[in-house]
PDB file of C-alpha atoms in Angstrom:
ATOM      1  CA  UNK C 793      32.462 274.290  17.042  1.00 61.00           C
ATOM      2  CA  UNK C 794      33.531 270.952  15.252  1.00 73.00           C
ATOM      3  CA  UNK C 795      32.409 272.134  11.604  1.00 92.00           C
ATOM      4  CA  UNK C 796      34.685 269.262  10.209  1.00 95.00           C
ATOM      5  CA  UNK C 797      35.010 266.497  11.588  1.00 94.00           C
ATOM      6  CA  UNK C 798      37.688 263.567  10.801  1.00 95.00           C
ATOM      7  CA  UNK C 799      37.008 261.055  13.589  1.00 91.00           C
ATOM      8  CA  UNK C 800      39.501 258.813  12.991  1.00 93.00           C
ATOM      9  CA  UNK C 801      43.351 260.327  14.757  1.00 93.00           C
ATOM     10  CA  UNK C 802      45.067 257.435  13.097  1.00 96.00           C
ATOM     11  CA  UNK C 803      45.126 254.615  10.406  1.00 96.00           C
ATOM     12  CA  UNK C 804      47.575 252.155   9.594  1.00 97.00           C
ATOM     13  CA  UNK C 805      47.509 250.097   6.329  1.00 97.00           C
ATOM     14  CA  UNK C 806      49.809 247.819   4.694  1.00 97.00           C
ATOM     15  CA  UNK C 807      51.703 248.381   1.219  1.00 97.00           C
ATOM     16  CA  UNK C 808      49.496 248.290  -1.977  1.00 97.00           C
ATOM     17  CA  UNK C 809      46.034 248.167  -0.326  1.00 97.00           C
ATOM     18  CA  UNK C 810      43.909 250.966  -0.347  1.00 98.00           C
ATOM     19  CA  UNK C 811      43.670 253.748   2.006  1.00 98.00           C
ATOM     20  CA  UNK C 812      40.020 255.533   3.002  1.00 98.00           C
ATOM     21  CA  UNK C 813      40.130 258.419   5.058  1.00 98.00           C
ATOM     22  CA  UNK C 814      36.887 259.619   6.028  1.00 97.00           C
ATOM     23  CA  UNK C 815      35.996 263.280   6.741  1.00 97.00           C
ATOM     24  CA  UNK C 816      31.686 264.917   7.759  1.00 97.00           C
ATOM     25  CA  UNK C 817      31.071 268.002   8.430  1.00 96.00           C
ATOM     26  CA  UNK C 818      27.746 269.988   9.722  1.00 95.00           C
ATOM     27  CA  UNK C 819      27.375 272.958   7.975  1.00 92.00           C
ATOM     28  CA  UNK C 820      25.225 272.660   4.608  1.00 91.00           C
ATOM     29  CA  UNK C 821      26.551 275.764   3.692  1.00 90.00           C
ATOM     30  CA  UNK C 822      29.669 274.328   2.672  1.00 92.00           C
ATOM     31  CA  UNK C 823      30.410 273.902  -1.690  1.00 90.00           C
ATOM     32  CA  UNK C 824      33.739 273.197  -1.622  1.00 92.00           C
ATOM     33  CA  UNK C 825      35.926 270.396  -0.007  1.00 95.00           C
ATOM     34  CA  UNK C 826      39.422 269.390  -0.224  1.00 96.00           C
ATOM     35  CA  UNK C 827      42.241 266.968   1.006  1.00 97.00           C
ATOM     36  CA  UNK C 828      46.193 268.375   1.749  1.00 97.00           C
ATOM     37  CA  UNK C 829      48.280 265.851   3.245  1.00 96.00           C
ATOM     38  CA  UNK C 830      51.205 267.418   5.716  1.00 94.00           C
ATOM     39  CA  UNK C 831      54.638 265.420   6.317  1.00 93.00           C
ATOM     40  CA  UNK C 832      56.467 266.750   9.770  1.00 88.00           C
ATOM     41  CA  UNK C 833      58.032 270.321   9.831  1.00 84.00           C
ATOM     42  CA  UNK C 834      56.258 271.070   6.053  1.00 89.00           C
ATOM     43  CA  UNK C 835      53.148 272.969   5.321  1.00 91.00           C
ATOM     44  CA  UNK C 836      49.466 271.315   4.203  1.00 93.00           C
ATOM     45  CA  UNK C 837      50.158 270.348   0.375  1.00 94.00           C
ATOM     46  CA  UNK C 838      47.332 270.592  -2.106  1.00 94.00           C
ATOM     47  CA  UNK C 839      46.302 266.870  -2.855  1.00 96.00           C
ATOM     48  CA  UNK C 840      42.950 267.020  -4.541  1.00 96.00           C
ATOM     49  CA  UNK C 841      39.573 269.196  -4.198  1.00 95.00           C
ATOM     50  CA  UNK C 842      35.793 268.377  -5.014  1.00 95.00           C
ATOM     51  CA  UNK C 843      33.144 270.803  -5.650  1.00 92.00           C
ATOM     52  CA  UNK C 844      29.345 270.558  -4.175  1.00 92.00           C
ATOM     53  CA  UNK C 845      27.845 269.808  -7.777  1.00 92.00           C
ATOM     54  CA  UNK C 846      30.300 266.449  -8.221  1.00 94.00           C
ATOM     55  CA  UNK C 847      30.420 263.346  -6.349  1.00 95.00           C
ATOM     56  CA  UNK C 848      33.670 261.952  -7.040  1.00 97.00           C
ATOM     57  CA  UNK C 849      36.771 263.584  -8.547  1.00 97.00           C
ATOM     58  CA  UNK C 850      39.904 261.804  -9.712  1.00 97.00           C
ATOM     59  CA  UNK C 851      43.732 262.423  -9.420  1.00 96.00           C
ATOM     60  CA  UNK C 852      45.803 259.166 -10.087  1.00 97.00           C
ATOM     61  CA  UNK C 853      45.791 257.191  -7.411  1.00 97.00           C
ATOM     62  CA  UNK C 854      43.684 259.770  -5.131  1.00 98.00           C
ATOM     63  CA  UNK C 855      39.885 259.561  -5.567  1.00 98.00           C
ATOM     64  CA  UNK C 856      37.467 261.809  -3.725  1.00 98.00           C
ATOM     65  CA  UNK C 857      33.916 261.244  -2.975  1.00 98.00           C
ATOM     66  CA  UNK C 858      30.977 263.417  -1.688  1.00 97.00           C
ATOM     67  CA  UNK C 859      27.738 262.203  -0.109  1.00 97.00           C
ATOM     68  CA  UNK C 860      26.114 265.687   0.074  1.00 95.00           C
ATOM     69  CA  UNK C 861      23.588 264.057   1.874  1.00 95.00           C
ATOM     70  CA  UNK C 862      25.058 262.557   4.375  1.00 96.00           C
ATOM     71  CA  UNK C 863      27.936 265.389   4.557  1.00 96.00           C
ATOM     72  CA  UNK C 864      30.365 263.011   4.189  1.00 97.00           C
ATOM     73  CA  UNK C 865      33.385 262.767   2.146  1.00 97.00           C
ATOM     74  CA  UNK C 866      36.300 260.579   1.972  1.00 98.00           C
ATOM     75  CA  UNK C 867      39.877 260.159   0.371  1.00 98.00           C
ATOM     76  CA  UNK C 868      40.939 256.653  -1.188  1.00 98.00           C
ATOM     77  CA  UNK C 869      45.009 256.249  -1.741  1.00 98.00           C
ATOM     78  CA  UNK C 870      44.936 253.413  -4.234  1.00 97.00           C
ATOM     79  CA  UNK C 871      47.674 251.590  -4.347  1.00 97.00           C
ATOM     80  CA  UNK C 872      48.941 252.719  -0.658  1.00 97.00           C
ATOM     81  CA  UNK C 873      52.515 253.517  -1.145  1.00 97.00           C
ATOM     82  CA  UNK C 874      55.172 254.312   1.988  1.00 96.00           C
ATOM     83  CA  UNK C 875      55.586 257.891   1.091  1.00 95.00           C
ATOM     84  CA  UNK C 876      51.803 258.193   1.740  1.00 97.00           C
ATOM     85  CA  UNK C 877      52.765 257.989   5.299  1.00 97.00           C
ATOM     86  CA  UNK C 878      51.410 261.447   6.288  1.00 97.00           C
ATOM     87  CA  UNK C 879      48.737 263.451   8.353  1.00 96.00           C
ATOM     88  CA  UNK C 880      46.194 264.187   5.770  1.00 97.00           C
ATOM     89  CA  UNK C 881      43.348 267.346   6.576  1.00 97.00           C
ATOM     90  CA  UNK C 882      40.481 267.597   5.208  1.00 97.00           C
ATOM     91  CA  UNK C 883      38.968 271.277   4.635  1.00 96.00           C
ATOM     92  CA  UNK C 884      36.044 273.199   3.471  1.00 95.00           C
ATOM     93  CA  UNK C 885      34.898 276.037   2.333  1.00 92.00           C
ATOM     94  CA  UNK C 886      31.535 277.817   2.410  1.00 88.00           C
ATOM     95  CA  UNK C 887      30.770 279.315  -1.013  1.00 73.00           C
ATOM     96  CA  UNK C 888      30.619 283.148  -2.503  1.00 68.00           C
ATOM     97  CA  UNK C 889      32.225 285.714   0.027  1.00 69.00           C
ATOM     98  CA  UNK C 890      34.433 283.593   1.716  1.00 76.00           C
ATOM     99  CA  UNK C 891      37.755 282.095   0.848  1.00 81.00           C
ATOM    100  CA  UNK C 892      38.645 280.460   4.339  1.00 91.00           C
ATOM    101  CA  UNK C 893      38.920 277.241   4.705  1.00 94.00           C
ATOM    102  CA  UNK C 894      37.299 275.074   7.784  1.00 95.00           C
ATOM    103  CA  UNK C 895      40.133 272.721   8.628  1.00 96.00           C
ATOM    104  CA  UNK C 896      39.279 268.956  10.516  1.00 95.00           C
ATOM    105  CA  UNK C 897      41.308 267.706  13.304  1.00 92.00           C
ATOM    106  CA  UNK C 898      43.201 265.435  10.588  1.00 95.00           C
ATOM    107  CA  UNK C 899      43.899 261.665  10.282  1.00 96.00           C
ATOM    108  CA  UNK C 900      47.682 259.903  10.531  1.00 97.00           C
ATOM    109  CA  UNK C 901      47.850 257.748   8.137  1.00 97.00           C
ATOM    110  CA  UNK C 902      51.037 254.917   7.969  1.00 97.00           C
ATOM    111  CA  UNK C 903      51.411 252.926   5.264  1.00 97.00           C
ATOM    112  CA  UNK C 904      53.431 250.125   6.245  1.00 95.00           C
ATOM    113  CA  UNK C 905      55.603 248.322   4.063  1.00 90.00           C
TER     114      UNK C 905
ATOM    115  CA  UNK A 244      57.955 275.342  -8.687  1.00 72.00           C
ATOM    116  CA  UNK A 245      56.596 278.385  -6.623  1.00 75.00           C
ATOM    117  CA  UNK A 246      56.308 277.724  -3.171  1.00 91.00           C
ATOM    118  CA  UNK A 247      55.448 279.948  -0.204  1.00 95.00           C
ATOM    119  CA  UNK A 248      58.177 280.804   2.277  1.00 95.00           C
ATOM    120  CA  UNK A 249      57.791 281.583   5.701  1.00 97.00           C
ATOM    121  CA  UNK A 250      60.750 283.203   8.351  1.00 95.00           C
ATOM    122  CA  UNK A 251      61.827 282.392  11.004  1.00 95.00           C
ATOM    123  CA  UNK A 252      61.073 279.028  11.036  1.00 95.00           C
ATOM    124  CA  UNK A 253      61.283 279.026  15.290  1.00 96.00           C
ATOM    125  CA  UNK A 254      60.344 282.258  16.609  1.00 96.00           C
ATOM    126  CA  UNK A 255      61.368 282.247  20.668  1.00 97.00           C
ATOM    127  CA  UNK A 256      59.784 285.397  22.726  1.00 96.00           C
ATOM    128  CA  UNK A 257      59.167 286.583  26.164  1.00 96.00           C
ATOM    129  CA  UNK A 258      55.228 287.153  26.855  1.00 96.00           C
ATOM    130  CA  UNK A 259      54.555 290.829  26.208  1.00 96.00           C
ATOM    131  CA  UNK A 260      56.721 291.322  23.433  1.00 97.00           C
ATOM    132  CA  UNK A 261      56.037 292.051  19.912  1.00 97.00           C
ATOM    133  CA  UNK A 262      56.386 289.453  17.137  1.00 97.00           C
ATOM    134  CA  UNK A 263      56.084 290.309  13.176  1.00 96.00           C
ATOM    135  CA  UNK A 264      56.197 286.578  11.371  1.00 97.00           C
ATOM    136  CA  UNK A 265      56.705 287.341   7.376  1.00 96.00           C
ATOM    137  CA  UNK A 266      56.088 285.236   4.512  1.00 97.00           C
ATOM    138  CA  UNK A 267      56.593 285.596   0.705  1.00 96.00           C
ATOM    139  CA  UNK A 268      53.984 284.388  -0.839  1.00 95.00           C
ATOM    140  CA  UNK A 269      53.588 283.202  -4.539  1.00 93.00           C
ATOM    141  CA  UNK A 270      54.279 285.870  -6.683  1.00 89.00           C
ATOM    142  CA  UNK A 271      51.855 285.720  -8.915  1.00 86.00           C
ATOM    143  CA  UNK A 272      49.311 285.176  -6.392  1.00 90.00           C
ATOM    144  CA  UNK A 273      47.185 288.190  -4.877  1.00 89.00           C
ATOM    145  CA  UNK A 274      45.152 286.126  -1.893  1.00 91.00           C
ATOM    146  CA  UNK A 275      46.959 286.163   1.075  1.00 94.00           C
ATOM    147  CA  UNK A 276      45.965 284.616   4.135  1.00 96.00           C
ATOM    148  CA  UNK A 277      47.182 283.606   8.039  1.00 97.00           C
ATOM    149  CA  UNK A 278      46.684 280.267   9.768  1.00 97.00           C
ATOM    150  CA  UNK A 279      47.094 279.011  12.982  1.00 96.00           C
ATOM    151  CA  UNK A 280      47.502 275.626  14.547  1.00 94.00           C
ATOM    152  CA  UNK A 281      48.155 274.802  18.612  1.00 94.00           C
ATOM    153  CA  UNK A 282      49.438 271.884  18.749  1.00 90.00           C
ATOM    154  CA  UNK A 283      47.390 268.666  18.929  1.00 85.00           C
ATOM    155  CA  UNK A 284      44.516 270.758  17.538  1.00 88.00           C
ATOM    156  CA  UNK A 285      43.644 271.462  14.312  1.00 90.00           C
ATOM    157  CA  UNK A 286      44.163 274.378  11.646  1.00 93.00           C
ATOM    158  CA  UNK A 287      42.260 277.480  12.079  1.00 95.00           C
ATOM    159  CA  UNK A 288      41.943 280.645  10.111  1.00 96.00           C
ATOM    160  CA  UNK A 289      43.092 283.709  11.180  1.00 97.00           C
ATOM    161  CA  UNK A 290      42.594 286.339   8.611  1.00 97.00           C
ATOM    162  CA  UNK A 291      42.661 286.903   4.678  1.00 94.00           C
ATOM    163  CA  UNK A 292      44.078 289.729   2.998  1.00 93.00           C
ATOM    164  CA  UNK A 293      43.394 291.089  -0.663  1.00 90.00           C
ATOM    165  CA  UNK A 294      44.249 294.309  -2.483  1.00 88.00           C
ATOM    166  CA  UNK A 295      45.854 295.714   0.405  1.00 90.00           C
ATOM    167  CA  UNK A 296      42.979 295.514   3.495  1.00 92.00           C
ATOM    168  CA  UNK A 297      41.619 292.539   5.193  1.00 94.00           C
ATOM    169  CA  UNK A 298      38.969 291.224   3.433  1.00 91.00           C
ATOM    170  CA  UNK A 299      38.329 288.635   6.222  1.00 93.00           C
ATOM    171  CA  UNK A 300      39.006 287.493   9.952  1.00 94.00           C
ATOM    172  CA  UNK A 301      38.550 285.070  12.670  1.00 94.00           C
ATOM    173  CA  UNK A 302      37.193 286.017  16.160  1.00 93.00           C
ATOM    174  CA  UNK A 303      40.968 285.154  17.163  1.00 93.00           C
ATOM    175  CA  UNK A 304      41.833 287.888  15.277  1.00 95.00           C
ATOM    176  CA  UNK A 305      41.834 290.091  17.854  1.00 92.00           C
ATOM    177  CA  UNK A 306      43.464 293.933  18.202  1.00 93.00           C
ATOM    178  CA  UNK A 307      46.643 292.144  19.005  1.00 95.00           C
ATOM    179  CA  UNK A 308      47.125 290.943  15.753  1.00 96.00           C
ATOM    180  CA  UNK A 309      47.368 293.099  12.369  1.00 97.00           C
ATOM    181  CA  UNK A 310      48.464 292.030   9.188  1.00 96.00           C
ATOM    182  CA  UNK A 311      50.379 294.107   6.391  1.00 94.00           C
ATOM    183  CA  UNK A 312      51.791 294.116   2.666  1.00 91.00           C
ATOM    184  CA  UNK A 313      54.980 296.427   3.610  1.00 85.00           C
ATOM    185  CA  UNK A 314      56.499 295.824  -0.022  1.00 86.00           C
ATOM    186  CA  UNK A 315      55.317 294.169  -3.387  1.00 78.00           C
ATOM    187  CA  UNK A 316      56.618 290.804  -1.947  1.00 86.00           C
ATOM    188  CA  UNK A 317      56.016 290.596   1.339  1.00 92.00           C
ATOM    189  CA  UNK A 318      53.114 289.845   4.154  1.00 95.00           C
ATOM    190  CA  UNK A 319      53.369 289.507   7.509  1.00 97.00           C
ATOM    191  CA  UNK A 320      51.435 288.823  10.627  1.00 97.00           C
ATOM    192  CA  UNK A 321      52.422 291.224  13.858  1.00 97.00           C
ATOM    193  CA  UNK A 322      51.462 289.742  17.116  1.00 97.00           C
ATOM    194  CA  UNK A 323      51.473 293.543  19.643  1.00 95.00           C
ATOM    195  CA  UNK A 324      51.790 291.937  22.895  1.00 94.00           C
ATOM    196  CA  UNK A 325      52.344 288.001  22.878  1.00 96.00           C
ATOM    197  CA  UNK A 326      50.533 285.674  25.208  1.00 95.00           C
ATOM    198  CA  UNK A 327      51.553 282.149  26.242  1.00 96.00           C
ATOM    199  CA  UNK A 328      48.173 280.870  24.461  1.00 95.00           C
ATOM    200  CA  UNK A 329      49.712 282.604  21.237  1.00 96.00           C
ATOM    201  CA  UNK A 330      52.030 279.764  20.651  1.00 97.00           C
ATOM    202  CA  UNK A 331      51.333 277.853  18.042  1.00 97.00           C
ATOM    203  CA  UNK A 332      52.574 277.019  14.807  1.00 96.00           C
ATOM    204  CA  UNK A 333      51.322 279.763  12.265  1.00 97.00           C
ATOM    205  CA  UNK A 334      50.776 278.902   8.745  1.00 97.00           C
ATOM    206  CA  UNK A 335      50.841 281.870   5.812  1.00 97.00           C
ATOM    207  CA  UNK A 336      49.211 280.916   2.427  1.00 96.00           C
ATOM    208  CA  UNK A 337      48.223 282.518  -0.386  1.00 95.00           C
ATOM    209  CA  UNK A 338      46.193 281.706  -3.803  1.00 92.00           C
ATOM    210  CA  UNK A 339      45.444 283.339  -7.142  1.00 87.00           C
ATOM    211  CA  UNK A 340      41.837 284.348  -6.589  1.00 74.00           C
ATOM    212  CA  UNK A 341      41.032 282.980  -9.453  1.00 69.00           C
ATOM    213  CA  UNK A 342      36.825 283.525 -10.330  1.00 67.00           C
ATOM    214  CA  UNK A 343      36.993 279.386  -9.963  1.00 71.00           C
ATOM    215  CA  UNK A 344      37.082 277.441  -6.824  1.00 68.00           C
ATOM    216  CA  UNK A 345      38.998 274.612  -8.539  1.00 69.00           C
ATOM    217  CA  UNK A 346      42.129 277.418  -9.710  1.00 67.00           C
ATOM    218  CA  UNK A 347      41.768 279.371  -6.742  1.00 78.00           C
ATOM    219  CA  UNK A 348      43.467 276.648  -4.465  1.00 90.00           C
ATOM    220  CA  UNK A 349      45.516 277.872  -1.268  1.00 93.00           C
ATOM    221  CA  UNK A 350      49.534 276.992  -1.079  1.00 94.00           C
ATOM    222  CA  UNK A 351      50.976 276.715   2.399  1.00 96.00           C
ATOM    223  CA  UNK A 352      54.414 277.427   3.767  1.00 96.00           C
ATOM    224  CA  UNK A 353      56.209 275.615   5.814  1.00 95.00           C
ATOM    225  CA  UNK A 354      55.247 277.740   9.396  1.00 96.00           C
ATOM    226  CA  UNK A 355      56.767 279.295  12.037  1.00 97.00           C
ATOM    227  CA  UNK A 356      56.571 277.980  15.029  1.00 97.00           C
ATOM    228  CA  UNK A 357      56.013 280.519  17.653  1.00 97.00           C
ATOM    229  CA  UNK A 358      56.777 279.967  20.982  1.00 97.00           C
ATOM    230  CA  UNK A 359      55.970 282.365  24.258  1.00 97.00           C
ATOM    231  CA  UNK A 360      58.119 281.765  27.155  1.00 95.00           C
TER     232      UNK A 360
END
């Protein structure tokens, strides 16, 4: 039961250009949606979060957007930087009684420099 | 800054044996939660913990796994008779339960990596 979906396993992108990781999901249930990135033997880091009611939501160089109607969301890195080099999860979360988050499969990003 | 911190960070076992996997989590924090991921999938949730009972699980959650607070600092996840499909790397987390979604964020360790022989 793929609730979240990131349907891309890997990207590749060079220095300074922008990143977009994309992320849908299936259950309309879901109000909350957010990005951690994960380096190799670490846990998922926090990067940025979006709520239902927004459409985009801004953190530096990491902008989030929503397309509640398509259930789509994605993550732009902008500038791409080397230490972006990461697998990056996006989750969700399903409102008012629940605190788990529905994980995706996650996306490998490289920025190369 | 405040992390979460998870031990071991390689848990070996035979299948059929008991495993407890502890975590501190943030101390200010008072959600408390288990993750699992096998690997080449993706992150799942286990179970969440708050004022000292589960307040939520998975369907993995099964009887073999139970969860407890022993002290004011720590929470771990006992695995009663391990099964090769119980390897996995298993993520603790925890969050403030804040009444908004935005302050309420989760904060992973690092994992344990459990692996049944």
């Amino acid at each position: 039961d793929q609730q979240v979906k990131q349907n891309s396993p890997s990207l590749s992108v060079q220095e300074g250009r922008i990143s977009i990781l994309n992320c849908d999901y299936t259950n309309s249930m879901f109000d909350y949606f957010l990005w951690y990135k994960k380096y190799p033997a670490e846990g998922p880091t926090f990067l940025i979060s979006i709520s239902s009611i927004k459409d985009k939501n801004e953190d530096g160089r990491f902008t989030v957007f929503l397309n509640k109607s398509a259930k789509h969301l994605s993550l732009h890195i902008v500038p791409s930087q080397p230490g972006d080099s990461a697998v990056y999860f996006c989750a969700a979360s399903a409102g008012s009684g629940t605190y788990k988050y529905i994980f995706g499969t996650g996306t490998r990003l490289k920025v190369l420099a | 800054e405040p992390e979460v911190t998870q031990t071991p960070s390689h848990q070996v076992t035979q299948m059929g044996q008991e495993v407890i996997l502890r975590c501190v989590p943030i101390s200010n924090h008072l959600y408390f939660y288990w993750y699992r991921q096998i690997l080449g999938q993706k992150v799942e949730f286990l179970v969440s913990f708050y004022n000292n009972e589960i307040s939520e699980k998975s369907e993995i959650f099964d009887d073999q796994f139970s969860v407890e607070r022993p002290d004011g600092s720590n929470f771990t996840l006992k695995i009663r008779s391990t099964k090769l499909e119980d390897s996995a790397m298993y993520f603790c987390a925890s969050s403030p339960r804040d009444t908004s979604r935005a302050k309420n964020i989760q904060y992973f360790g690092a994992g344990t990596r459990l692996s049944v022989l």
